[in-house]
Amino acid sequence: AQSVTQLGSHVSVSEGALVLLRCNYSSSVPPYLFWYVQYPNQGLQLLLKYTSAATLVKGINGFEAEFKKSETSFHLTKPSAHMSDAAEYFCAVSESGGNTPLVFGKGTRLSVIA
Amino acid sequence: EPEVTQTPSHQVTQMGQEVILRCVPISNHLYFYWYRQILGQKVEFLVSFYNNEISEKSEIFDDQFSVERPDGSNFTLKIRSTKLEDSAMYFCASSAQGGSGNIQYFGAGTRLSVL
């Protein structure tokens, strides 16, 4: 069975600082990995996805994530945090892409301090 | 930009009552999903729907739950007799057909409160 672990339910960074949100996955097959963001009172919006092409994936709003098979990780980073990045971030895994059920982590709430 | 729309945004009901949560998926999408998130817990898959039938469901999706696509645009989740533990945020999602890595687009969710 697949699973996702997000370390840290809440991460707080200063504006301009590096953002690092951690995600580790477990999968018996090569995984498809996703990061979604949820702003207050909005739906889940896709930030980026890994589908077995390049291991470093670039997404929207300056975010990127690196797939590391040896570490079973897919951490999300952004070099410089902006106030507008404050939101809930969810890592998810699926077996064969977007038409199969997503298995989510518990989410990490990112706060950005001015 | 096309989006998934869910109504209502918040539903309050008494235990034992039936509720219907409504979703309008993106118009050219063919796969539809319901997920839920109990407060403080993970987003969990409930059911997926394709070609007018359930394609996959989780163990959460028991006989109390049903899904329907009553017309060409709506996708509904019905809970026949709500329990306190059904209180959660329910998300609808849709995706296009074919290809790996297809993106699931999510609505803003319906918060269900069972009293």
CSV table of N, CA, C and O in Angstrom, one decimal, chain A residues 3-5 32 34 36 38 41-46 49 51 88 90 96-106, chain B residues 31 33 35 37 40-45 48 56 91 95-109:
chain,number,residue,atom,x,y,z
A,3,SER,N,1.8,5.2,0.9
A,3,SER,CA,1.6,6.1,2.0
A,3,SER,C,2.5,7.3,1.8
A,3,SER,O,3.5,7.3,1.1
A,4,VAL,N,2.2,8.4,2.5
A,4,VAL,CA,3.0,9.6,2.4
A,4,VAL,C,3.1,10.2,3.9
A,4,VAL,O,2.1,10.2,4.6
A,5,THR,N,4.3,10.6,4.2
A,5,THR,CA,4.6,11.2,5.5
A,5,THR,C,5.1,12.6,5.3
A,5,THR,O,6.1,12.8,4.6
A,32,TYR,N,4.0,8.1,-8.9
A,32,TYR,CA,3.7,9.5,-9.4
A,32,TYR,C,3.5,10.3,-8.1
A,32,TYR,O,2.7,10.0,-7.2
A,34,PHE,N,3.0,14.3,-6.3
A,34,PHE,CA,2.3,15.6,-6.5
A,34,PHE,C,2.5,16.4,-5.2
A,34,PHE,O,2.5,15.9,-4.1
A,36,TYR,N,0.3,19.7,-3.7
A,36,TYR,CA,-0.8,20.6,-3.9
A,36,TYR,C,-0.8,21.7,-2.8
A,36,TYR,O,-0.2,21.4,-1.7
A,38,GLN,N,-3.2,24.6,-0.7
A,38,GLN,CA,-4.6,25.1,-0.5
A,38,GLN,C,-4.5,26.4,0.3
A,38,GLN,O,-4.0,26.5,1.4
A,41,ASN,N,-10.1,28.9,2.2
A,41,ASN,CA,-11.4,28.9,1.5
A,41,ASN,C,-11.3,28.6,0.0
A,41,ASN,O,-12.2,29.0,-0.8
A,42,GLN,N,-10.2,28.0,-0.4
A,42,GLN,CA,-10.1,27.6,-1.8
A,42,GLN,C,-9.8,26.1,-1.9
A,42,GLN,O,-9.6,25.4,-0.9
A,43,GLY,N,-9.9,25.5,-3.1
A,43,GLY,CA,-9.6,24.1,-3.4
A,43,GLY,C,-8.2,23.8,-3.4
A,43,GLY,O,-7.3,24.7,-3.2
A,44,LEU,N,-7.8,22.6,-3.6
A,44,LEU,CA,-6.4,22.1,-3.7
A,44,LEU,C,-6.0,22.5,-5.1
A,44,LEU,O,-6.6,22.1,-6.1
A,45,GLN,N,-4.9,23.2,-5.2
A,45,GLN,CA,-4.3,23.6,-6.5
A,45,GLN,C,-3.0,22.9,-6.7
A,45,GLN,O,-2.1,22.9,-5.8
A,46,LEU,N,-2.8,22.3,-7.9
A,46,LEU,CA,-1.5,21.6,-8.1
A,46,LEU,C,-0.4,22.6,-8.3
A,46,LEU,O,-0.4,23.5,-9.0
A,49,LYS,N,4.3,18.2,-10.3
A,49,LYS,CA,4.1,16.7,-10.3
A,49,LYS,C,5.3,16.1,-10.8
A,49,LYS,O,6.1,16.6,-11.7
A,51,THR,N,6.5,12.6,-12.7
A,51,THR,CA,5.9,11.4,-13.4
A,51,THR,C,7.0,10.6,-14.1
A,51,THR,O,6.8,10.1,-15.2
A,88,GLU,N,-1.7,25.9,3.2
A,88,GLU,CA,-1.5,24.5,3.6
A,88,GLU,C,-0.9,23.8,2.3
A,88,GLU,O,-1.4,23.9,1.2
A,90,PHE,N,0.1,20.0,0.6
A,90,PHE,CA,-0.1,18.6,0.7
A,90,PHE,C,0.7,17.9,-0.3
A,90,PHE,O,0.7,18.2,-1.5
A,96,SER,N,-0.4,5.3,-10.8
A,96,SER,CA,-0.2,5.4,-12.2
A,96,SER,C,-0.7,6.7,-12.8
A,96,SER,O,-1.1,6.8,-13.9
A,97,GLY,N,-0.6,7.7,-12.0
A,97,GLY,CA,-0.9,9.0,-12.5
A,97,GLY,C,-2.3,9.5,-12.1
A,97,GLY,O,-2.9,9.0,-11.2
A,98,GLY,N,-2.8,10.6,-12.7
A,98,GLY,CA,-3.9,11.3,-12.2
A,98,GLY,C,-5.2,10.7,-12.2
A,98,GLY,O,-6.2,11.2,-11.7
A,99,ASN,N,-5.4,9.6,-12.9
A,99,ASN,CA,-6.7,9.0,-13.0
A,99,ASN,C,-6.9,7.9,-12.0
A,99,ASN,O,-7.9,7.1,-12.0
A,100,THR,N,-5.9,7.7,-11.1
A,100,THR,CA,-6.1,6.8,-10.0
A,100,THR,C,-6.1,7.5,-8.7
A,100,THR,O,-5.6,8.7,-8.6
A,101,PRO,N,-6.6,6.9,-7.6
A,101,PRO,CA,-6.7,7.7,-6.3
A,101,PRO,C,-5.4,8.2,-5.8
A,101,PRO,O,-4.4,7.6,-5.9
A,102,LEU,N,-5.5,9.4,-5.3
A,102,LEU,CA,-4.3,10.0,-4.7
A,102,LEU,C,-4.3,9.7,-3.2
A,102,LEU,O,-5.3,9.7,-2.6
A,103,VAL,N,-3.1,9.4,-2.7
A,103,VAL,CA,-2.9,9.1,-1.3
A,103,VAL,C,-2.2,10.4,-0.8
A,103,VAL,O,-1.1,10.6,-1.2
A,104,PHE,N,-2.8,11.1,0.2
A,104,PHE,CA,-2.2,12.3,0.7
A,104,PHE,C,-1.5,12.2,2.0
A,104,PHE,O,-1.8,11.3,2.8
A,105,GLY,N,-0.6,13.1,2.2
A,105,GLY,CA,0.0,13.3,3.5
A,105,GLY,C,-1.0,14.2,4.4
A,105,GLY,O,-2.0,14.6,3.8
A,106,LYS,N,-0.6,14.4,5.6
A,106,LYS,CA,-1.5,15.1,6.5
A,106,LYS,C,-1.4,16.6,6.3
A,106,LYS,O,-2.2,17.4,6.8
B,31,TYR,N,-13.3,11.7,-15.6
B,31,TYR,CA,-13.1,11.0,-14.3
B,31,TYR,C,-13.4,11.9,-13.2
B,31,TYR,O,-13.1,13.1,-13.2
B,33,TYR,N,-14.1,12.3,-8.7
B,33,TYR,CA,-13.7,11.7,-7.5
B,33,TYR,C,-14.3,12.5,-6.3
B,33,TYR,O,-14.6,13.6,-6.4
B,35,TYR,N,-13.2,13.0,-2.2
B,35,TYR,CA,-12.3,12.8,-1.1
B,35,TYR,C,-12.9,13.5,0.1
B,35,TYR,O,-13.7,14.3,0.0
B,37,GLN,N,-11.7,15.1,4.3
B,37,GLN,CA,-10.7,15.4,5.3
B,37,GLN,C,-11.4,15.6,6.6
B,37,GLN,O,-12.0,16.7,6.8
B,40,GLY,N,-8.0,17.8,11.1
B,40,GLY,CA,-6.7,17.4,11.7
B,40,GLY,C,-6.2,16.1,11.2
B,40,GLY,O,-5.1,15.6,11.6
B,41,GLN,N,-6.9,15.5,10.2
B,41,GLN,CA,-6.4,14.2,9.6
B,41,GLN,C,-6.1,14.4,8.1
B,41,GLN,O,-6.2,15.5,7.6
B,42,LYS,N,-5.7,13.3,7.5
B,42,LYS,CA,-5.3,13.3,6.1
B,42,LYS,C,-6.5,13.5,5.2
B,42,LYS,O,-7.6,13.1,5.5
B,43,VAL,N,-6.3,14.0,4.0
B,43,VAL,CA,-7.3,13.9,2.9
B,43,VAL,C,-7.3,12.5,2.5
B,43,VAL,O,-6.3,11.9,2.1
B,44,GLU,N,-8.5,11.9,2.5
B,44,GLU,CA,-8.7,10.4,2.2
B,44,GLU,C,-9.6,10.3,1.0
B,44,GLU,O,-10.6,10.9,0.8
B,45,PHE,N,-9.2,9.3,0.1
B,45,PHE,CA,-10.0,9.0,-1.1
B,45,PHE,C,-11.2,8.2,-0.7
B,45,PHE,O,-11.2,7.3,0.2
B,48,SER,N,-14.0,6.9,-7.0
B,48,SER,CA,-13.8,7.5,-8.3
B,48,SER,C,-14.9,6.9,-9.2
B,48,SER,O,-15.5,5.8,-9.0
B,56,GLU,N,-13.5,2.8,-8.7
B,56,GLU,CA,-12.8,2.4,-7.5
B,56,GLU,C,-13.4,3.0,-6.3
B,56,GLU,O,-13.9,4.1,-6.3
B,91,PHE,N,-14.2,17.0,-0.6
B,91,PHE,CA,-13.6,17.6,-1.8
B,91,PHE,C,-14.1,16.7,-3.0
B,91,PHE,O,-13.9,15.5,-3.0
B,95,SER,N,-10.7,14.8,-13.5
B,95,SER,CA,-9.5,14.8,-14.4
B,95,SER,C,-9.9,14.4,-15.8
B,95,SER,O,-10.9,13.7,-16.0
B,96,ALA,N,-9.0,14.7,-16.7
B,96,ALA,CA,-9.3,14.4,-18.1
B,96,ALA,C,-8.9,12.9,-18.4
B,96,ALA,O,-8.3,12.3,-17.6
B,97,GLN,N,-9.3,12.5,-19.5
B,97,GLN,CA,-9.1,11.0,-19.9
B,97,GLN,C,-7.7,10.8,-20.4
B,97,GLN,O,-7.2,11.6,-21.1
B,98,GLY,N,-7.1,9.7,-20.1
B,98,GLY,CA,-6.0,9.2,-20.7
B,98,GLY,C,-4.7,9.8,-20.3
B,98,GLY,O,-4.6,10.9,-19.8
B,99,GLY,N,-3.6,9.0,-20.5
B,99,GLY,CA,-2.2,9.6,-20.2
B,99,GLY,C,-1.9,9.5,-18.7
B,99,GLY,O,-2.7,9.7,-17.9
B,100,SER,N,-0.6,9.3,-18.5
B,100,SER,CA,-0.2,9.2,-17.1
B,100,SER,C,0.0,10.6,-16.6
B,100,SER,O,0.3,11.5,-17.4
B,101,GLY,N,0.0,10.8,-15.3
B,101,GLY,CA,0.2,12.1,-14.7
B,101,GLY,C,-0.9,13.1,-14.9
B,101,GLY,O,-0.6,14.3,-14.8
B,102,ASN,N,-2.0,12.6,-15.3
B,102,ASN,CA,-3.1,13.5,-15.5
B,102,ASN,C,-3.4,14.2,-14.1
B,102,ASN,O,-3.4,13.5,-13.1
B,103,ILE,N,-3.7,15.5,-14.2
B,103,ILE,CA,-3.9,16.2,-13.0
B,103,ILE,C,-5.4,16.1,-12.5
B,103,ILE,O,-6.3,16.2,-13.3
B,104,GLN,N,-5.5,15.9,-11.2
B,104,GLN,CA,-6.9,16.0,-10.6
B,104,GLN,C,-7.1,17.4,-10.2
B,104,GLN,O,-6.3,18.0,-9.4
B,105,TYR,N,-8.1,18.0,-10.6
B,105,TYR,CA,-8.5,19.4,-10.3
B,105,TYR,C,-9.6,19.3,-9.2
B,105,TYR,O,-10.6,18.7,-9.3
B,106,PHE,N,-9.3,20.1,-8.1
B,106,PHE,CA,-10.2,20.0,-6.9
B,106,PHE,C,-11.0,21.2,-6.8
B,106,PHE,O,-10.7,22.4,-7.1
B,107,GLY,N,-12.2,21.0,-6.2
B,107,GLY,CA,-13.1,22.1,-5.8
B,107,GLY,C,-12.7,22.6,-4.4
B,107,GLY,O,-11.8,22.1,-3.8
B,108,ALA,N,-13.4,23.7,-4.0
B,108,ALA,CA,-13.0,24.3,-2.7
B,108,ALA,C,-13.5,23.5,-1.5
B,108,ALA,O,-13.2,23.8,-0.4
B,109,GLY,N,-14.4,22.6,-1.7
B,109,GLY,CA,-14.8,21.7,-0.7
B,109,GLY,C,-16.2,22.1,-0.1
B,109,GLY,O,-16.6,23.3,-0.2
